[in-house]
């Protein structure tokens, strides 16, 4: 559906997939079991699809297949489930990959180091290949928001994709911590991808007593005690917590099925509220529409900088 003549600034370039198959191995955060993950090329307009190789089931990364947002984001097709998809989703969207098969041989994406950096490394190792079709987006045309108590997730029209997150936990290290970024592959890799997930020691002990977070360790999460962190290496960024919440929000918004052109403002949001925003957007045709770069225009822009920030640099 080529869209030409809009008076908005638009991104015009081609869809991308990974150039070849690339793999890594890690453990599932909750099961503690080893998992092999492979990123594989996918055709234009295929989007992101998770594949349970052990079951032979494909699960498209779509909002209507989300079945759980309590500790991480999980999707399922029938009895086949994949959990903790948000970090690899964030890496694919952040690195401008539109189409990819994410093959796993177990029910969880490997947690790796708790960040998206290992998946960014995989994308870089494979390289990105441009495809013939113009890139498609969900263009936000009017403000849309969801609230729950003092939590907020709001999208507004913008030229590119930006995220502004305010994290505020009852902990001295995460009080009113904000981070803001205009997302493209360079800023994602440099500013966002390396931020690790975090948890509180008391919650870890509770989860492990229930048989969860069995793969969790100081190797794949920042663990907070009452006034400090337990990780001997310290933080990767002073505001690593807020940056990780940005990473999660990017991965959650990727379940729109397409990259978004809009400005996200989030306050104390999490997977559940982020998914509520995704559903609100897609259920309200007055706040968004799907747009696609035409093949000719995408071709013209083939040498344009790759990444969502380029959206702000191209005017029709
Ligand atoms: Zn996370």
PDB file of C-alpha atoms and ligand atoms in Angstrom:
ATOM      1  CA  UNK A   1       0.000   0.000   0.000  1.00  0.00           C
ATOM      2  CA  UNK A   2       2.217   2.817  -1.200  1.00  0.00           C
ATOM      3  CA  UNK A   3       1.526   6.076   0.515  1.00  0.00           C
ATOM      4  CA  UNK A   4       2.580   9.165  -1.360  1.00  0.00           C
ATOM      5  CA  UNK A   5       1.595  12.778  -0.881  1.00  0.00           C
ATOM      6  CA  UNK A   6       1.275  12.813   2.857  1.00  0.00           C
ATOM      7  CA  UNK A   7       2.196  16.165   4.339  1.00  0.00           C
ATOM      8  CA  UNK A   8       4.024  14.518   7.208  1.00  0.00           C
ATOM      9  CA  UNK A   9       7.698  13.796   7.324  1.00  0.00           C
ATOM     10  CA  UNK A  10       8.135  10.133   6.560  1.00  0.00           C
ATOM     11  CA  UNK A  11      10.805   7.509   6.529  1.00  0.00           C
ATOM     12  CA  UNK A  12      11.400   6.112   3.067  1.00  0.00           C
ATOM     13  CA  UNK A  13      13.677   3.179   2.788  1.00  0.00           C
ATOM     14  CA  UNK A  14      13.617  -0.550   2.319  1.00  0.00           C
ATOM     15  CA  UNK A  15      12.749  -3.436   4.586  1.00  0.00           C
ATOM     16  CA  UNK A  16      15.685  -5.387   6.003  1.00  0.00           C
ATOM     17  CA  UNK A  17      16.390  -8.911   7.163  1.00  0.00           C
ATOM     18  CA  UNK A  18      19.521 -10.629   8.455  1.00  0.00           C
ATOM     19  CA  UNK A  19      21.896 -11.737   5.686  1.00  0.00           C
ATOM     20  CA  UNK A  20      22.428 -15.257   6.983  1.00  0.00           C
ATOM     21  CA  UNK A  21      21.729 -17.586   9.870  1.00  0.00           C
ATOM     22  CA  UNK A  22      23.492 -16.762  13.136  1.00  0.00           C
ATOM     23  CA  UNK A  23      23.184 -18.590  16.460  1.00  0.00           C
ATOM     24  CA  UNK A  24      23.898 -18.292  20.150  1.00  0.00           C
ATOM     25  CA  UNK A  25      23.315 -20.441  23.224  1.00  0.00           C
ATOM     26  CA  UNK A  26      22.271 -19.385  26.699  1.00  0.00           C
ATOM     27  CA  UNK A  27      19.961 -20.373  29.527  1.00  0.00           C
ATOM     28  CA  UNK A  28      16.304 -19.571  30.091  1.00  0.00           C
ATOM     29  CA  UNK A  29      15.851 -17.126  32.962  1.00  0.00           C
ATOM     30  CA  UNK A  30      13.069 -19.097  34.627  1.00  0.00           C
ATOM     31  CA  UNK A  31      13.863 -22.695  33.676  1.00  0.00           C
ATOM     32  CA  UNK A  32      17.638 -22.400  33.921  1.00  0.00           C
ATOM     33  CA  UNK A  33      17.741 -24.855  30.985  1.00  0.00           C
ATOM     34  CA  UNK A  34      20.065 -24.367  27.979  1.00  0.00           C
ATOM     35  CA  UNK A  35      18.422 -22.830  24.894  1.00  0.00           C
ATOM     36  CA  UNK A  36      19.799 -22.469  21.367  1.00  0.00           C
ATOM     37  CA  UNK A  37      18.631 -19.411  19.429  1.00  0.00           C
ATOM     38  CA  UNK A  38      19.100 -18.757  15.723  1.00  0.00           C
ATOM     39  CA  UNK A  39      18.253 -15.612  13.780  1.00  0.00           C
ATOM     40  CA  UNK A  40      17.391 -16.557  10.204  1.00  0.00           C
ATOM     41  CA  UNK A  41      16.463 -14.498   7.117  1.00  0.00           C
ATOM     42  CA  UNK A  42      12.756 -14.042   6.342  1.00  0.00           C
ATOM     43  CA  UNK A  43      11.035 -12.692   3.218  1.00  0.00           C
ATOM     44  CA  UNK A  44       9.715  -9.129   2.872  1.00  0.00           C
ATOM     45  CA  UNK A  45       6.485  -8.409   4.787  1.00  0.00           C
ATOM     46  CA  UNK A  46       6.938 -11.576   6.885  1.00  0.00           C
ATOM     47  CA  UNK A  47       7.650  -9.617  10.074  1.00  0.00           C
ATOM     48  CA  UNK A  48       9.199 -11.297  13.101  1.00  0.00           C
ATOM     49  CA  UNK A  49       8.228 -14.917  13.716  1.00  0.00           C
ATOM     50  CA  UNK A  50       9.316 -17.097  16.626  1.00  0.00           C
ATOM     51  CA  UNK A  51       9.724 -20.762  15.774  1.00  0.00           C
ATOM     52  CA  UNK A  52       9.684 -23.522  18.386  1.00  0.00           C
ATOM     53  CA  UNK A  53      11.990 -25.920  16.519  1.00  0.00           C
ATOM     54  CA  UNK A  54      11.396 -28.653  19.105  1.00  0.00           C
ATOM     55  CA  UNK A  55       7.641 -28.534  18.429  1.00  0.00           C
ATOM     56  CA  UNK A  56       7.602 -27.420  14.790  1.00  0.00           C
ATOM     57  CA  UNK A  57       5.319 -24.482  15.607  1.00  0.00           C
ATOM     58  CA  UNK A  58       5.585 -20.917  14.300  1.00  0.00           C
ATOM     59  CA  UNK A  59       4.396 -18.046  16.510  1.00  0.00           C
ATOM     60  CA  UNK A  60       4.216 -14.632  14.814  1.00  0.00           C
ATOM     61  CA  UNK A  61       5.281 -11.756  17.088  1.00  0.00           C
ATOM     62  CA  UNK A  62       1.842 -10.188  17.267  1.00  0.00           C
ATOM     63  CA  UNK A  63       0.030  -8.428  20.106  1.00  0.00           C
ATOM     64  CA  UNK A  64      -2.987 -10.756  19.891  1.00  0.00           C
ATOM     65  CA  UNK A  65      -0.770 -13.761  20.666  1.00  0.00           C
ATOM     66  CA  UNK A  66       0.555 -12.250  23.917  1.00  0.00           C
ATOM     67  CA  UNK A  67      -0.501 -14.517  26.778  1.00  0.00           C
ATOM     68  CA  UNK A  68       1.499 -13.241  29.755  1.00  0.00           C
ATOM     69  CA  UNK A  69       3.084  -9.919  30.757  1.00  0.00           C
ATOM     70  CA  UNK A  70       3.732 -10.504  34.445  1.00  0.00           C
ATOM     71  CA  UNK A  71       7.505 -11.064  34.622  1.00  0.00           C
ATOM     72  CA  UNK A  72       8.292 -10.799  30.927  1.00  0.00           C
ATOM     73  CA  UNK A  73       6.368 -10.812  27.676  1.00  0.00           C
ATOM     74  CA  UNK A  74       5.273 -14.250  26.435  1.00  0.00           C
ATOM     75  CA  UNK A  75       3.478 -15.231  23.257  1.00  0.00           C
ATOM     76  CA  UNK A  76       1.821 -18.509  22.357  1.00  0.00           C
ATOM     77  CA  UNK A  77       0.115 -20.372  19.533  1.00  0.00           C
ATOM     78  CA  UNK A  78      -2.007 -23.102  21.073  1.00  0.00           C
ATOM     79  CA  UNK A  79       0.120 -24.927  23.620  1.00  0.00           C
ATOM     80  CA  UNK A  80       3.402 -23.713  22.079  1.00  0.00           C
ATOM     81  CA  UNK A  81       4.799 -20.794  24.022  1.00  0.00           C
ATOM     82  CA  UNK A  82       7.866 -18.557  23.922  1.00  0.00           C
ATOM     83  CA  UNK A  83       8.683 -16.411  26.957  1.00  0.00           C
ATOM     84  CA  UNK A  84      10.933 -13.414  27.557  1.00  0.00           C
ATOM     85  CA  UNK A  85      10.769 -12.225  23.955  1.00  0.00           C
ATOM     86  CA  UNK A  86      11.204  -8.507  24.682  1.00  0.00           C
ATOM     87  CA  UNK A  87      14.997  -8.207  24.594  1.00  0.00           C
ATOM     88  CA  UNK A  88      15.461  -9.914  21.226  1.00  0.00           C
ATOM     89  CA  UNK A  89      12.421  -8.017  19.865  1.00  0.00           C
ATOM     90  CA  UNK A  90      13.985  -4.785  21.068  1.00  0.00           C
ATOM     91  CA  UNK A  91      17.302  -5.643  19.390  1.00  0.00           C
ATOM     92  CA  UNK A  92      15.628  -6.445  16.056  1.00  0.00           C
ATOM     93  CA  UNK A  93      13.526  -3.288  16.037  1.00  0.00           C
ATOM     94  CA  UNK A  94      16.377  -1.143  17.340  1.00  0.00           C
ATOM     95  CA  UNK A  95      18.718  -2.421  14.630  1.00  0.00           C
ATOM     96  CA  UNK A  96      16.132  -1.838  11.896  1.00  0.00           C
ATOM     97  CA  UNK A  97      15.411  -5.520  11.121  1.00  0.00           C
ATOM     98  CA  UNK A  98      11.848  -5.871   9.797  1.00  0.00           C
ATOM     99  CA  UNK A  99      11.744  -9.552   8.879  1.00  0.00           C
ATOM    100  CA  UNK A 100      13.365 -12.401  10.778  1.00  0.00           C
ATOM    101  CA  UNK A 101      12.767 -15.953  11.992  1.00  0.00           C
ATOM    102  CA  UNK A 102      13.802 -16.373  15.612  1.00  0.00           C
ATOM    103  CA  UNK A 103      14.287 -20.115  16.058  1.00  0.00           C
ATOM    104  CA  UNK A 104      14.515 -21.595  19.557  1.00  0.00           C
ATOM    105  CA  UNK A 105      14.521 -25.171  20.833  1.00  0.00           C
ATOM    106  CA  UNK A 106      12.813 -24.451  24.140  1.00  0.00           C
ATOM    107  CA  UNK A 107      10.104 -22.313  25.764  1.00  0.00           C
ATOM    108  CA  UNK A 108      12.283 -19.310  26.679  1.00  0.00           C
ATOM    109  CA  UNK A 109      14.518 -16.910  24.823  1.00  0.00           C
ATOM    110  CA  UNK A 110      17.984 -17.223  26.429  1.00  0.00           C
ATOM    111  CA  UNK A 111      18.535 -14.415  28.911  1.00  0.00           C
ATOM    112  CA  UNK A 112      22.232 -14.049  27.905  1.00  0.00           C
ATOM    113  CA  UNK A 113      23.652 -11.140  29.975  1.00  0.00           C
ATOM    114  CA  UNK A 114      20.211  -9.660  30.722  1.00  0.00           C
ATOM    115  CA  UNK A 115      20.520  -7.003  28.015  1.00  0.00           C
ATOM    116  CA  UNK A 116      19.941  -6.802  24.250  1.00  0.00           C
ATOM    117  CA  UNK A 117      23.644  -6.456  23.430  1.00  0.00           C
ATOM    118  CA  UNK A 118      24.227 -10.167  22.596  1.00  0.00           C
ATOM    119  CA  UNK A 119      21.366 -10.044  20.064  1.00  0.00           C
ATOM    120  CA  UNK A 120      22.744  -6.823  18.567  1.00  0.00           C
ATOM    121  CA  UNK A 121      26.066  -8.669  18.194  1.00  0.00           C
ATOM    122  CA  UNK A 122      24.248 -11.465  16.353  1.00  0.00           C
ATOM    123  CA  UNK A 123      22.616  -8.982  13.959  1.00  0.00           C
ATOM    124  CA  UNK A 124      25.988  -7.339  13.341  1.00  0.00           C
ATOM    125  CA  UNK A 125      27.636 -10.732  12.849  1.00  0.00           C
ATOM    126  CA  UNK A 126      25.032 -11.689  10.238  1.00  0.00           C
ATOM    127  CA  UNK A 127      24.860  -8.259   8.631  1.00  0.00           C
ATOM    128  CA  UNK A 128      21.609  -6.717   7.420  1.00  0.00           C
ATOM    129  CA  UNK A 129      20.312  -7.264   3.900  1.00  0.00           C
ATOM    130  CA  UNK A 130      18.002  -4.762   2.241  1.00  0.00           C
ATOM    131  CA  UNK A 131      14.917  -6.178   0.564  1.00  0.00           C
ATOM    132  CA  UNK A 132      12.945  -4.892  -2.393  1.00  0.00           C
ATOM    133  CA  UNK A 133       9.850  -3.813  -0.496  1.00  0.00           C
ATOM    134  CA  UNK A 134       9.543  -0.412   1.121  1.00  0.00           C
ATOM    135  CA  UNK A 135       9.528  -0.359   4.883  1.00  0.00           C
ATOM    136  CA  UNK A 136       6.160  -0.267   6.646  1.00  0.00           C
ATOM    137  CA  UNK A 137       5.300   1.637   9.824  1.00  0.00           C
ATOM    138  CA  UNK A 138       2.524   2.293  12.271  1.00  0.00           C
ATOM    139  CA  UNK A 139       2.277   6.089  12.022  1.00  0.00           C
ATOM    140  CA  UNK A 140       0.784   7.729  15.110  1.00  0.00           C
ATOM    141  CA  UNK A 141      -1.615  10.447  13.921  1.00  0.00           C
ATOM    142  CA  UNK A 142      -3.154  11.565  17.236  1.00  0.00           C
ATOM    143  CA  UNK A 143      -2.152  11.231  20.896  1.00  0.00           C
ATOM    144  CA  UNK A 144      -3.145   7.959  22.526  1.00  0.00           C
ATOM    145  CA  UNK A 145      -2.454   6.851  26.079  1.00  0.00           C
ATOM    146  CA  UNK A 146      -3.185   4.333  28.797  1.00  0.00           C
ATOM    147  CA  UNK A 147      -2.949   4.953  32.537  1.00  0.00           C
ATOM    148  CA  UNK A 148      -3.062   2.760  35.588  1.00  0.00           C
ATOM    149  CA  UNK A 149      -2.792   4.601  38.885  1.00  0.00           C
ATOM    150  CA  UNK A 150       0.361   6.725  38.626  1.00  0.00           C
ATOM    151  CA  UNK A 151       1.653   4.746  35.636  1.00  0.00           C
ATOM    152  CA  UNK A 152       1.438   6.168  32.138  1.00  0.00           C
ATOM    153  CA  UNK A 153       2.253   5.088  28.571  1.00  0.00           C
ATOM    154  CA  UNK A 154       1.501   7.646  25.861  1.00  0.00           C
ATOM    155  CA  UNK A 155       2.263   7.895  22.143  1.00  0.00           C
ATOM    156  CA  UNK A 156       2.133  11.166  20.239  1.00  0.00           C
ATOM    157  CA  UNK A 157       2.773  12.042  16.600  1.00  0.00           C
ATOM    158  CA  UNK A 158       6.469  12.625  15.833  1.00  0.00           C
ATOM    159  CA  UNK A 159       8.814  12.579  12.873  1.00  0.00           C
ATOM    160  CA  UNK A 160      10.780   9.563  14.069  1.00  0.00           C
ATOM    161  CA  UNK A 161      10.660   7.150  16.991  1.00  0.00           C
ATOM    162  CA  UNK A 162      11.645   8.424  20.400  1.00  0.00           C
ATOM    163  CA  UNK A 163      11.231   7.068  23.910  1.00  0.00           C
ATOM    164  CA  UNK A 164      11.211   9.063  27.129  1.00  0.00           C
ATOM    165  CA  UNK A 165      10.983   6.908  30.242  1.00  0.00           C
ATOM    166  CA  UNK A 166      10.753   7.816  33.914  1.00  0.00           C
ATOM    167  CA  UNK A 167      11.496   4.980  36.324  1.00  0.00           C
ATOM    168  CA  UNK A 168      10.616   5.435  39.975  1.00  0.00           C
ATOM    169  CA  UNK A 169      10.997   2.519  42.367  1.00  0.00           C
ATOM    170  CA  UNK A 170      11.107   2.442  46.128  1.00  0.00           C
ATOM    171  CA  UNK A 171      14.848   2.179  46.066  1.00  0.00           C
ATOM    172  CA  UNK A 172      17.453   4.920  46.546  1.00  0.00           C
ATOM    173  CA  UNK A 173      19.239   4.008  43.283  1.00  0.00           C
ATOM    174  CA  UNK A 174      16.095   4.235  41.099  1.00  0.00           C
ATOM    175  CA  UNK A 175      14.290   7.315  42.347  1.00  0.00           C
ATOM    176  CA  UNK A 176      12.823   9.463  39.574  1.00  0.00           C
ATOM    177  CA  UNK A 177      15.405   8.189  37.058  1.00  0.00           C
ATOM    178  CA  UNK A 178      14.754   9.317  33.499  1.00  0.00           C
ATOM    179  CA  UNK A 179      16.225   8.472  30.120  1.00  0.00           C
ATOM    180  CA  UNK A 180      15.285   9.766  26.685  1.00  0.00           C
ATOM    181  CA  UNK A 181      16.490   8.670  23.267  1.00  0.00           C
ATOM    182  CA  UNK A 182      15.657   9.092  19.609  1.00  0.00           C
ATOM    183  CA  UNK A 183      15.890   5.514  18.393  1.00  0.00           C
ATOM    184  CA  UNK A 184      18.014   4.474  15.459  1.00  0.00           C
ATOM    185  CA  UNK A 185      20.480   1.634  15.070  1.00  0.00           C
ATOM    186  CA  UNK A 186      23.413   3.747  16.236  1.00  0.00           C
ATOM    187  CA  UNK A 187      21.738   5.186  19.348  1.00  0.00           C
ATOM    188  CA  UNK A 188      20.183   1.825  20.154  1.00  0.00           C
ATOM    189  CA  UNK A 189      23.506   0.022  20.071  1.00  0.00           C
ATOM    190  CA  UNK A 190      25.395   2.746  21.918  1.00  0.00           C
ATOM    191  CA  UNK A 191      22.877   3.995  24.478  1.00  0.00           C
ATOM    192  CA  UNK A 192      20.264   1.295  25.053  1.00  0.00           C
ATOM    193  CA  UNK A 193      21.293  -2.249  24.094  1.00  0.00           C
ATOM    194  CA  UNK A 194      23.803  -2.860  26.903  1.00  0.00           C
ATOM    195  CA  UNK A 195      21.456  -1.900  29.755  1.00  0.00           C
ATOM    196  CA  UNK A 196      20.701  -5.021  31.817  1.00  0.00           C
ATOM    197  CA  UNK A 197      17.516  -6.154  33.438  1.00  0.00           C
ATOM    198  CA  UNK A 198      17.310  -5.726  37.201  1.00  0.00           C
ATOM    199  CA  UNK A 199      15.530  -7.250  40.152  1.00  0.00           C
ATOM    200  CA  UNK A 200      15.389  -7.033  43.910  1.00  0.00           C
ATOM    201  CA  UNK A 201      17.118  -9.687  45.996  1.00  0.00           C
ATOM    202  CA  UNK A 202      14.020 -10.335  48.091  1.00  0.00           C
ATOM    203  CA  UNK A 203      11.958 -10.935  44.924  1.00  0.00           C
ATOM    204  CA  UNK A 204      14.581 -13.330  43.537  1.00  0.00           C
ATOM    205  CA  UNK A 205      14.492 -15.387  46.708  1.00  0.00           C
ATOM    206  CA  UNK A 206      10.686 -15.473  46.566  1.00  0.00           C
ATOM    207  CA  UNK A 207      10.623 -16.435  42.867  1.00  0.00           C
ATOM    208  CA  UNK A 208      13.229 -19.161  43.297  1.00  0.00           C
ATOM    209  CA  UNK A 209      11.227 -20.635  46.163  1.00  0.00           C
ATOM    210  CA  UNK A 210       8.382 -20.968  43.633  1.00  0.00           C
ATOM    211  CA  UNK A 211      10.630 -22.582  41.013  1.00  0.00           C
ATOM    212  CA  UNK A 212      11.028 -19.398  38.917  1.00  0.00           C
ATOM    213  CA  UNK A 213      14.146 -17.420  37.958  1.00  0.00           C
ATOM    214  CA  UNK A 214      16.213 -20.600  38.319  1.00  0.00           C
ATOM    215  CA  UNK A 215      18.572 -19.332  35.609  1.00  0.00           C
ATOM    216  CA  UNK A 216      18.919 -15.915  37.260  1.00  0.00           C
ATOM    217  CA  UNK A 217      22.341 -14.874  38.515  1.00  0.00           C
ATOM    218  CA  UNK A 218      24.624 -11.869  38.784  1.00  0.00           C
ATOM    219  CA  UNK A 219      25.763 -12.840  35.270  1.00  0.00           C
ATOM    220  CA  UNK A 220      22.412 -11.884  33.749  1.00  0.00           C
ATOM    221  CA  UNK A 221      20.771  -9.282  35.999  1.00  0.00           C
ATOM    222  CA  UNK A 222      21.541  -6.380  38.258  1.00  0.00           C
ATOM    223  CA  UNK A 223      20.454  -7.517  41.706  1.00  0.00           C
ATOM    224  CA  UNK A 224      19.465  -4.776  44.136  1.00  0.00           C
ATOM    225  CA  UNK A 225      19.839  -5.004  47.881  1.00  0.00           C
ATOM    226  CA  UNK A 226      18.308  -2.475  50.233  1.00  0.00           C
ATOM    227  CA  UNK A 227      20.759   0.348  49.495  1.00  0.00           C
ATOM    228  CA  UNK A 228      23.130  -0.998  46.852  1.00  0.00           C
ATOM    229  CA  UNK A 229      23.666  -3.517  44.077  1.00  0.00           C
ATOM    230  CA  UNK A 230      25.254  -6.924  44.562  1.00  0.00           C
ATOM    231  CA  UNK A 231      27.083  -7.053  41.215  1.00  0.00           C
ATOM    232  CA  UNK A 232      30.799  -6.591  41.856  1.00  0.00           C
ATOM    233  CA  UNK A 233      31.407  -5.011  38.433  1.00  0.00           C
ATOM    234  CA  UNK A 234      28.964  -2.168  39.167  1.00  0.00           C
ATOM    235  CA  UNK A 235      26.661  -0.499  36.669  1.00  0.00           C
ATOM    236  CA  UNK A 236      27.278  -0.088  32.929  1.00  0.00           C
ATOM    237  CA  UNK A 237      25.578   3.343  32.999  1.00  0.00           C
ATOM    238  CA  UNK A 238      24.667   5.466  36.038  1.00  0.00           C
ATOM    239  CA  UNK A 239      21.057   5.381  34.793  1.00  0.00           C
ATOM    240  CA  UNK A 240      21.155   1.771  33.584  1.00  0.00           C
ATOM    241  CA  UNK A 241      17.754   1.026  35.162  1.00  0.00           C
ATOM    242  CA  UNK A 242      15.881   3.672  33.153  1.00  0.00           C
ATOM    243  CA  UNK A 243      17.784   2.676  30.017  1.00  0.00           C
ATOM    244  CA  UNK A 244      16.692  -0.939  30.470  1.00  0.00           C
ATOM    245  CA  UNK A 245      13.078   0.181  30.852  1.00  0.00           C
ATOM    246  CA  UNK A 246      13.504   1.989  27.509  1.00  0.00           C
ATOM    247  CA  UNK A 247      14.903  -1.252  26.025  1.00  0.00           C
ATOM    248  CA  UNK A 248      11.885  -3.188  27.312  1.00  0.00           C
ATOM    249  CA  UNK A 249       9.425  -0.569  26.013  1.00  0.00           C
ATOM    250  CA  UNK A 250      10.971  -0.708  22.523  1.00  0.00           C
ATOM    251  CA  UNK A 251      10.630  -4.509  22.540  1.00  0.00           C
ATOM    252  CA  UNK A 252       7.061  -4.339  23.780  1.00  0.00           C
ATOM    253  CA  UNK A 253       6.027  -1.733  21.186  1.00  0.00           C
ATOM    254  CA  UNK A 254       7.510  -3.984  18.492  1.00  0.00           C
ATOM    255  CA  UNK A 255       4.424  -6.166  19.041  1.00  0.00           C
ATOM    256  CA  UNK A 256       2.507  -3.549  17.077  1.00  0.00           C
ATOM    257  CA  UNK A 257       3.828  -5.787  14.281  1.00  0.00           C
ATOM    258  CA  UNK A 258       5.653  -2.897  12.609  1.00  0.00           C
ATOM    259  CA  UNK A 259       8.029  -0.177  13.786  1.00  0.00           C
ATOM    260  CA  UNK A 260       6.212   2.867  15.114  1.00  0.00           C
ATOM    261  CA  UNK A 261       6.630   6.476  14.061  1.00  0.00           C
ATOM    262  CA  UNK A 262       5.744   8.365  17.210  1.00  0.00           C
ATOM    263  CA  UNK A 263       7.056   9.678  20.524  1.00  0.00           C
ATOM    264  CA  UNK A 264       6.547   7.399  23.519  1.00  0.00           C
ATOM    265  CA  UNK A 265       6.356   8.928  26.978  1.00  0.00           C
ATOM    266  CA  UNK A 266       6.275   6.337  29.745  1.00  0.00           C
ATOM    267  CA  UNK A 267       6.166   6.802  33.502  1.00  0.00           C
ATOM    268  CA  UNK A 268       6.643   3.720  35.692  1.00  0.00           C
ATOM    269  CA  UNK A 269       5.299   1.583  32.866  1.00  0.00           C
ATOM    270  CA  UNK A 270       6.005  -2.116  32.429  1.00  0.00           C
ATOM    271  CA  UNK A 271       5.224  -4.972  30.063  1.00  0.00           C
ATOM    272  CA  UNK A 272       1.506  -5.047  30.959  1.00  0.00           C
ATOM    273  CA  UNK A 273       0.882  -1.320  30.445  1.00  0.00           C
ATOM    274  CA  UNK A 274       3.052  -1.266  27.316  1.00  0.00           C
ATOM    275  CA  UNK A 275       0.913  -4.076  25.856  1.00  0.00           C
ATOM    276  CA  UNK A 276      -2.258  -2.229  26.890  1.00  0.00           C
ATOM    277  CA  UNK A 277      -0.972   0.737  24.870  1.00  0.00           C
ATOM    278  CA  UNK A 278      -0.290  -1.502  21.863  1.00  0.00           C
ATOM    279  CA  UNK A 279      -3.845  -2.840  22.012  1.00  0.00           C
ATOM    280  CA  UNK A 280      -5.289   0.668  22.445  1.00  0.00           C
ATOM    281  CA  UNK A 281      -3.403   1.947  19.404  1.00  0.00           C
ATOM    282  CA  UNK A 282      -4.466  -0.938  17.166  1.00  0.00           C
ATOM    283  CA  UNK A 283      -8.090  -0.776  18.292  1.00  0.00           C
ATOM    284  CA  UNK A 284      -8.394   2.951  17.504  1.00  0.00           C
ATOM    285  CA  UNK A 285      -8.109   3.796  13.791  1.00  0.00           C
ATOM    286  CA  UNK A 286      -8.351   7.517  14.588  1.00  0.00           C
ATOM    287  CA  UNK A 287      -4.911   7.562  16.240  1.00  0.00           C
ATOM    288  CA  UNK A 288      -2.820   5.639  13.733  1.00  0.00           C
ATOM    289  CA  UNK A 289      -2.492   4.307  10.249  1.00  0.00           C
ATOM    290  CA  UNK A 290      -0.172   1.900   8.499  1.00  0.00           C
ATOM    291  CA  UNK A 291       2.071   3.503   5.908  1.00  0.00           C
ATOM    292  CA  UNK A 292       4.632   2.071   3.532  1.00  0.00           C
ATOM    293  CA  UNK A 293       7.446   3.541   1.525  1.00  0.00           C
ATOM    294  CA  UNK A 294       6.856   2.990  -2.171  1.00  0.00           C
ATOM    295  CA  UNK A 295       9.338   0.801  -4.009  1.00  0.00           C
ATOM    296  CA  UNK A 296      10.567   3.706  -6.152  1.00  0.00           C
ATOM    297  CA  UNK A 297      10.984   6.008  -3.211  1.00  0.00           C
ATOM    298  CA  UNK A 298      12.619   3.303  -1.147  1.00  0.00           C
ATOM    299  CA  UNK A 299      15.013   2.793  -4.021  1.00  0.00           C
ATOM    300  CA  UNK A 300      15.742   6.529  -4.119  1.00  0.00           C
ATOM    301  CA  UNK A 301      16.490   6.429  -0.435  1.00  0.00           C
ATOM    302  CA  UNK A 302      18.601   3.295  -0.529  1.00  0.00           C
ATOM    303  CA  UNK A 303      21.632   5.201   0.638  1.00  0.00           C
ATOM    304  CA  UNK A 304      19.740   7.032   3.381  1.00  0.00           C
ATOM    305  CA  UNK A 305      20.960   6.404   6.917  1.00  0.00           C
ATOM    306  CA  UNK A 306      19.439   3.194   8.174  1.00  0.00           C
ATOM    307  CA  UNK A 307      17.483   3.560  11.371  1.00  0.00           C
ATOM    308  CA  UNK A 308      14.313   5.109  12.583  1.00  0.00           C
ATOM    309  CA  UNK A 309      15.787   8.567  13.142  1.00  0.00           C
ATOM    310  CA  UNK A 310      16.084   8.870   9.397  1.00  0.00           C
ATOM    311  CA  UNK A 311      12.318   9.196   9.436  1.00  0.00           C
ATOM    312  CA  UNK A 312      12.771  12.766  10.551  1.00  0.00           C
ATOM    313  CA  UNK A 313      15.157  13.532   7.746  1.00  0.00           C
ATOM    314  CA  UNK A 314      12.939  12.627   4.825  1.00  0.00           C
ATOM    315  CA  UNK A 315      10.149  14.900   3.767  1.00  0.00           C
ATOM    316  CA  UNK A 316       7.689  14.068   1.028  1.00  0.00           C
TER     317      UNK A 316
HETATM  318 ZN1  LIG B   1      13.861  -6.419  30.264  1.00  0.00          ZN
END
